[in-house]
C-alpha atoms as one frame of an Amber mdcrd trajectory, in Angstrom:
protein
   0.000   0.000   0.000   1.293   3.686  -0.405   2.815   5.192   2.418   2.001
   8.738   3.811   4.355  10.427   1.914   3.472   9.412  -1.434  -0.075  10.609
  -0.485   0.915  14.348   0.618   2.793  14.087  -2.514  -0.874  13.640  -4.189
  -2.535  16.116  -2.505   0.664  18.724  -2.361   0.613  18.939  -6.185  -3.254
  18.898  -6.672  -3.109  22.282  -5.069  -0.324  23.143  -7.145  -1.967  22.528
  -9.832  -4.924  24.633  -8.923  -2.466  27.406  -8.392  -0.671  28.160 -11.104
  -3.247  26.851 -13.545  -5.039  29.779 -11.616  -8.531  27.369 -11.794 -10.370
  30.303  -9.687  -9.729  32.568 -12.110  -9.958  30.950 -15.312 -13.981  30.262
 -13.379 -14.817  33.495 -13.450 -13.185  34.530 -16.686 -15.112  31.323 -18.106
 -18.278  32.998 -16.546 -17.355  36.610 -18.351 -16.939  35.022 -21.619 -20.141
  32.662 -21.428 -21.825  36.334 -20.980 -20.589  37.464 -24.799 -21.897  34.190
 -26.307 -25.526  35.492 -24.638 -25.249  39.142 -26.885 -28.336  38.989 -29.278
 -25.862  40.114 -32.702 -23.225  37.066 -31.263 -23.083  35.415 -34.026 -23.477
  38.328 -36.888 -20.093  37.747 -37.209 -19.180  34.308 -37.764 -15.180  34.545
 -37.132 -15.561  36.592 -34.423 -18.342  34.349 -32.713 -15.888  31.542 -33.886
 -12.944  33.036 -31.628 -15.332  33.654 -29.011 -16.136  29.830 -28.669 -13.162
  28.773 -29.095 -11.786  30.545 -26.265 -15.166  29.216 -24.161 -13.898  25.812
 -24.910 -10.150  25.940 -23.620 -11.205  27.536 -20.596 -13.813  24.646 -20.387
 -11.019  22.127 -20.726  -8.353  23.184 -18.593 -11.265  23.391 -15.600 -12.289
  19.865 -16.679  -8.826  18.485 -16.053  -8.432  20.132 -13.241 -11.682  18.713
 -11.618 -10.773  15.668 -12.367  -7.746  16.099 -10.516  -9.575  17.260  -7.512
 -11.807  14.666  -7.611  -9.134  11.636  -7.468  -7.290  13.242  -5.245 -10.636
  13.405  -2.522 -11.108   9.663  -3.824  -7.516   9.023  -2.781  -7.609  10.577
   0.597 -10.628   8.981   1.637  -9.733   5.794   0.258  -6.361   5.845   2.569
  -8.741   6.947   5.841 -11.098   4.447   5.173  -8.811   1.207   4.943  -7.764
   1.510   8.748 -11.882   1.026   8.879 -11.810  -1.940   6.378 -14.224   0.053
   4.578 -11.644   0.172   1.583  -8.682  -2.548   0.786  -4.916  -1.568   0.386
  -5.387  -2.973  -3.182  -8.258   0.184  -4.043  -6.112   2.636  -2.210  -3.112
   2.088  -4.733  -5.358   1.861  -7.754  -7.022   5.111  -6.652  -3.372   6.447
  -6.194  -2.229   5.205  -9.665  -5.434   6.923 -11.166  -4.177  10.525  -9.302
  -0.974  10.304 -10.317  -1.806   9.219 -14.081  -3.988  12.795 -14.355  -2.041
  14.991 -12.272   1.804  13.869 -14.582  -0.788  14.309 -17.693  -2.354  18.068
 -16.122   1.543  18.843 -15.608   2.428  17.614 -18.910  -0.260  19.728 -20.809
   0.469  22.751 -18.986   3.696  22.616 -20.675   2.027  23.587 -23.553   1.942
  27.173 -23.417   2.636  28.828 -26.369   0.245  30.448 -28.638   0.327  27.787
 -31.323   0.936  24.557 -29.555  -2.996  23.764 -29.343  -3.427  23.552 -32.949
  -3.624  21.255 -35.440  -0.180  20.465 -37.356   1.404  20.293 -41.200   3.976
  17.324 -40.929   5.938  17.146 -44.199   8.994  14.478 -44.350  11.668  14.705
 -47.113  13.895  11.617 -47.921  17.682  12.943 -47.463  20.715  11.948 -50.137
  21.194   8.392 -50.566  18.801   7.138 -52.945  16.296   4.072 -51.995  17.965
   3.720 -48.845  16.520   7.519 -47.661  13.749   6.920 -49.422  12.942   3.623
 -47.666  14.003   5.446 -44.119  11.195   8.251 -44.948   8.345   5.604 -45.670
   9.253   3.865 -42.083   8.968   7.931 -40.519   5.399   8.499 -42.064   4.230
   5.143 -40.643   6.102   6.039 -37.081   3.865   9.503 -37.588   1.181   8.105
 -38.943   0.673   5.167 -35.582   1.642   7.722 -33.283  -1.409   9.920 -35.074
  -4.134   7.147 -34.872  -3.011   5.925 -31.390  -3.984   9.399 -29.899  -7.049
   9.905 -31.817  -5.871  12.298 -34.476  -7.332  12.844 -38.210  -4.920  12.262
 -40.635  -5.248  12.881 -44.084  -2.437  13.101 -47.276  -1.667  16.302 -48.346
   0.909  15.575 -50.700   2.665  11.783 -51.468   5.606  10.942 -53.644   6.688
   7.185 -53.933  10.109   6.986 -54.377  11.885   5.254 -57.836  12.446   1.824
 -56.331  10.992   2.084 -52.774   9.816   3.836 -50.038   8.858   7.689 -50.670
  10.303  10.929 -51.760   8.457  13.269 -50.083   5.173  13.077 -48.029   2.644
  15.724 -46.190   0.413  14.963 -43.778  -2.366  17.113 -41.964  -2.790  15.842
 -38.210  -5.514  17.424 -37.123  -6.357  17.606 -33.189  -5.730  19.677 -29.662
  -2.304  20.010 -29.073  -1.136  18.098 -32.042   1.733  21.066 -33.011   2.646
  21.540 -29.019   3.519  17.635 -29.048   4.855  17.378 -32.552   6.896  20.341
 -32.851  10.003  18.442 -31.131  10.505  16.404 -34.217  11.748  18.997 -36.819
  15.023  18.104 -37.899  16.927  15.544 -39.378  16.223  11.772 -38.174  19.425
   9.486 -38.831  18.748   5.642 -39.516  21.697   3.123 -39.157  20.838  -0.675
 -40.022  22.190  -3.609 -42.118  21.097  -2.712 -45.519  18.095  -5.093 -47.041
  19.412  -3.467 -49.959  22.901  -3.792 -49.894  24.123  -7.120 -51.156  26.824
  -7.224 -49.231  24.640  -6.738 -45.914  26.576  -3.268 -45.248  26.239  -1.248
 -42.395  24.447   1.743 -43.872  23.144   5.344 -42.623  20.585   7.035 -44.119
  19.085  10.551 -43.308  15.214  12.338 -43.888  14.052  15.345 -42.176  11.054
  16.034 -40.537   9.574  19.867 -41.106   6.149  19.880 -38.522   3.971  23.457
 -38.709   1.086  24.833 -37.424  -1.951  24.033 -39.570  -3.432  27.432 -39.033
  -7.405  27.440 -39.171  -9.769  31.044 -40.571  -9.349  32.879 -37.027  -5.235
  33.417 -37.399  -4.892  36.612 -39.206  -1.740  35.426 -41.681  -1.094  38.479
 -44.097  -0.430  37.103 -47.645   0.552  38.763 -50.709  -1.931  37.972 -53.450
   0.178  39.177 -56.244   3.482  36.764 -55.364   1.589  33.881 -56.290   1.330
  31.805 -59.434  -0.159  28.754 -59.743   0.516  25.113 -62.161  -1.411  22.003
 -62.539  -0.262  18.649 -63.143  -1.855  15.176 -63.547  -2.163  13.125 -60.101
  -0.654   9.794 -60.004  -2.421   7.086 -57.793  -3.691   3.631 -57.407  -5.846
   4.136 -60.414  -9.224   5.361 -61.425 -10.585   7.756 -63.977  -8.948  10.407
 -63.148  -5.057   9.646 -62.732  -3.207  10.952 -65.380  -6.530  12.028 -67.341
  -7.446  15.182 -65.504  -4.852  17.706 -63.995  -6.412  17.698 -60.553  -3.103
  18.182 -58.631  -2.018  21.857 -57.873   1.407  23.539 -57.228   1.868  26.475
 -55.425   4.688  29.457 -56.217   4.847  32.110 -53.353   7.972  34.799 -53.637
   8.199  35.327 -49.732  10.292  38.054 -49.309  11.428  38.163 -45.238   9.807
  41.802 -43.544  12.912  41.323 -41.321  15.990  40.868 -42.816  14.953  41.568
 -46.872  15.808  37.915 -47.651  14.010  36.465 -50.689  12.900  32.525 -51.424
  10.586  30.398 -53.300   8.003  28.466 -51.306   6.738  25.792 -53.024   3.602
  23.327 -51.953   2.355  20.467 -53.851  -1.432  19.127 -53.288  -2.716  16.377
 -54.541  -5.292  15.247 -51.654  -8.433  15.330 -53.758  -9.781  15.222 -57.288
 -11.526  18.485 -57.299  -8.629  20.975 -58.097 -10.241  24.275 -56.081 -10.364
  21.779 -52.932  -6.448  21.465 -53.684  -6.276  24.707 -54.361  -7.851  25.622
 -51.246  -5.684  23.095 -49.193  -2.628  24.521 -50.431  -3.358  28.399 -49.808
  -3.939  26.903 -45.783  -0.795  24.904 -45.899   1.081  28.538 -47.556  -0.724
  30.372 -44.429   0.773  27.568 -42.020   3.805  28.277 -43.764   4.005  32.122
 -43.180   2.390  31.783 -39.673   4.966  29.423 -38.403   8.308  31.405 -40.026
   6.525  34.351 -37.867   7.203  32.162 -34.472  10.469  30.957 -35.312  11.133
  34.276 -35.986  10.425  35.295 -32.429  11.947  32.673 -31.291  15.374  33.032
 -32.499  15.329  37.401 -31.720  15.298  35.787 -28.212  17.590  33.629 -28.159
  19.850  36.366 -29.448  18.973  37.647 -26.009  19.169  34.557 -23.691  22.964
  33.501 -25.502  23.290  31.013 -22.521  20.119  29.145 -23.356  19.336  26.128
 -26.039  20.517  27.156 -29.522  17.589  26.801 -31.817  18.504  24.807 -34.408
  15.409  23.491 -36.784  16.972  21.669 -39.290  20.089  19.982 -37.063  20.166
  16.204 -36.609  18.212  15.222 -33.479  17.366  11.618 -33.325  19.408   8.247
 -34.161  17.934   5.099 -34.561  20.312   2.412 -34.254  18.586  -0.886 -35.023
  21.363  -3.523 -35.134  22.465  -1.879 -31.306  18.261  -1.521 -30.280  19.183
   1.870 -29.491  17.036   5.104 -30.223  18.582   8.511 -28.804  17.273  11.696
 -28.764  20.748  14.383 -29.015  18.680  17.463 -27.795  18.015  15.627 -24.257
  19.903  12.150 -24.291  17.319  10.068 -23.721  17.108   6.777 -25.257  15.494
   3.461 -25.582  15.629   0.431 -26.700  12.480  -0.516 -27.562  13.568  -0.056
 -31.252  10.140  -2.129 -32.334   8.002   0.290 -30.364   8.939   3.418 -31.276
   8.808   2.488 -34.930   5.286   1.577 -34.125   4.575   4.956 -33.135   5.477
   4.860 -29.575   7.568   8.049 -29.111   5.510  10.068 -26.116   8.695   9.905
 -23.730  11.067  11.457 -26.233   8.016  13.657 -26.877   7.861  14.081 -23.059
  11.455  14.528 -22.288  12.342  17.239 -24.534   8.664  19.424 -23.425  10.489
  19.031 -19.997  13.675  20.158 -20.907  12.672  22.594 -23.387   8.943  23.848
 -23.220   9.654  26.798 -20.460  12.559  28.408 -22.629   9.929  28.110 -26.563
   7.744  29.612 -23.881   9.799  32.301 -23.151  10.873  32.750 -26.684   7.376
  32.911 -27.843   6.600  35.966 -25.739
């Protein structure tokens, strides 16, 4: 059974929680807000009645989570009274304990995600690095590790734009994952992910490493004001390949995307370029790429702000968005994260989508500084 301690500790960070969540007042803000929703002309306008609700529903949720905090914690406390009683068995008291601590580490954990994008939805594009079938093959194994990591927390996924690479594998794929929270959690992958294995494609069974890189954005929704200059953008249309149908290579239904982005800070010019080929309606891909372009801009605004201050806070974590951060070593069953050192070797798992603790480990190393930098 759990000792005294362990249940202070319970009941020491439930109030913790309550304080610098700041539950009390997010109440009566909650309250205030409610009021708008109740203005006859509310929803005249529909984006700013959208905004409105949307901010009704976080404060919603992060009361939610905290009552249900409070409430295992009571559960707990009376649990561990009531056994001296034989009201309650030592074996309910630690599974009431193991359900407090399971929602107070995941409260903790979401309060780590604080900054002003990190509840949206997210853009994750993956690009097979030099090396032929071998990256290509590595980048096919990433967008299934994405794509079970996606489905295991409940997350829409849908193809944005898929390239099947000349022997194996893919060149390029984009995926929208769309969800709460799915840019605060994903936003720790971008950079490059090294592979090294025995080669199934090596005759010699060589020892082979193989790069792709992992680019994960907002997916920015109607009420993010993104400015965009109409008159940088030109448009092509090519033919969709595909398992067959009608339609492939018949009807130019996929869309590319030419924006000149010219940087407001520093003058710099580049090319951004977005391929859609989600649908077979060509305004839908149209329209999916314009949101992918406004994901684009919105997220080179935050890294923007993020690297002015770490101009200022020199002593803190270098950002560094496309560096190497992850090696998978499968002939050691090794899988280390550079950016925090954790590993495991659970090699199987994690290419089944189970990557939470590096997810985890680098939100608690990291998440108060891309707080900081975000302000």
């Amino acid at each position: 059974m759990i000792t005294s301690d362990q249940l202070r500790n319970v009941l020491e960070r439930e109030q913790a929680l309550r304080g610098y969540l700041d539950i009390d007042g997010k109440t009566i803000q909650l309250e205030e807000e409610e009021l708008r929703t109740h203005d006859p002309g509310f929803w005249e306008d529909a984006k700013r009645a959208e905004i409105q609700m949307k901010k009704v529903k976080e404060l919603k949720k992060w009361i939610q989570l905290y009552n249900e905090v409070h409430a295992a914690a009571e559960e707990l406390q009376l649990a561990y009274d009531y056994v001296k009683e034989e009201i309650t068995t030592e074996e309910e008291v630690d599974e009431a304990y193991g359900k407090a601590i399971l929602l107070i580490e995941n409260l903790e954990f979401r309060n780590m995600l604080r900054q002003e994008a990190d509840q949206m939805s997210c853009v994750l594009k993956i690009n097979s690095g030099a090396g032929g079938t071998e990256s290509q093959d590595w980048a096919s194994m990433l967008l299934r590790m994405y794509t079970r990591w996606a489905e295991s927390n409940n997350y829409k996924i849908s193809v944005a734009n898929y390239q099947d690479g000349d022997e194996a594998g893919i060149k390029t794929a984009t995926l929208n994952i769309e969800g709460e929270y799915a840019y605060g959690y994903l936003k720790c992958e971008n950079g490059v992910h090294r592979l090294v294995r025995v080669s199934p494609y090596n005759a010699q069974g060589k020892r082979m490493t193989s790069f792709a890189s992992v680019f994960v954005t907002p997916l920015v929704d109607d009420t993010i004001e993104v400015k965009i200059d109409q008159a940088a953008i030109s448009w092509d249309t090519f033919r969709s390949g595909g398992a067959g149908g009608q339609n492939v290579n018949k009807v130019e239904s996929g869309v590319r995307l030419r924006y000149q982005f010219k940087d407001p800070y520093t003058g710099e010019e580049e090319e951004i370029l977005i391929e859609n080929t989600e649908t077979r309606d060509q305004p839908k891909n149209r329209e999916n790429a314009m949101r992918q372009l406004r994901s684009i801009l919105y997220d080179k605004e935050l890294k923007h702000r993020m690297e002015e201050q770490a101009k200022v806070e020199a002593g803190k974590k270098k950002i560094e968005w496309g560096s190497q951060i992850r090696s998978y070593v499968f002939d050691d069953r090794r899988v280390k994260d550079h950016r925090t050192n954790y590993q495991t070797s659970d090699v199987n798992g994690v290419m089944d989508g189970k990557i939470d603790d590096f997810i985890k480990a680098y939100l608690m190393e990291f998440a108060a500084e891309d707080a900081a930098a975000e302000k």
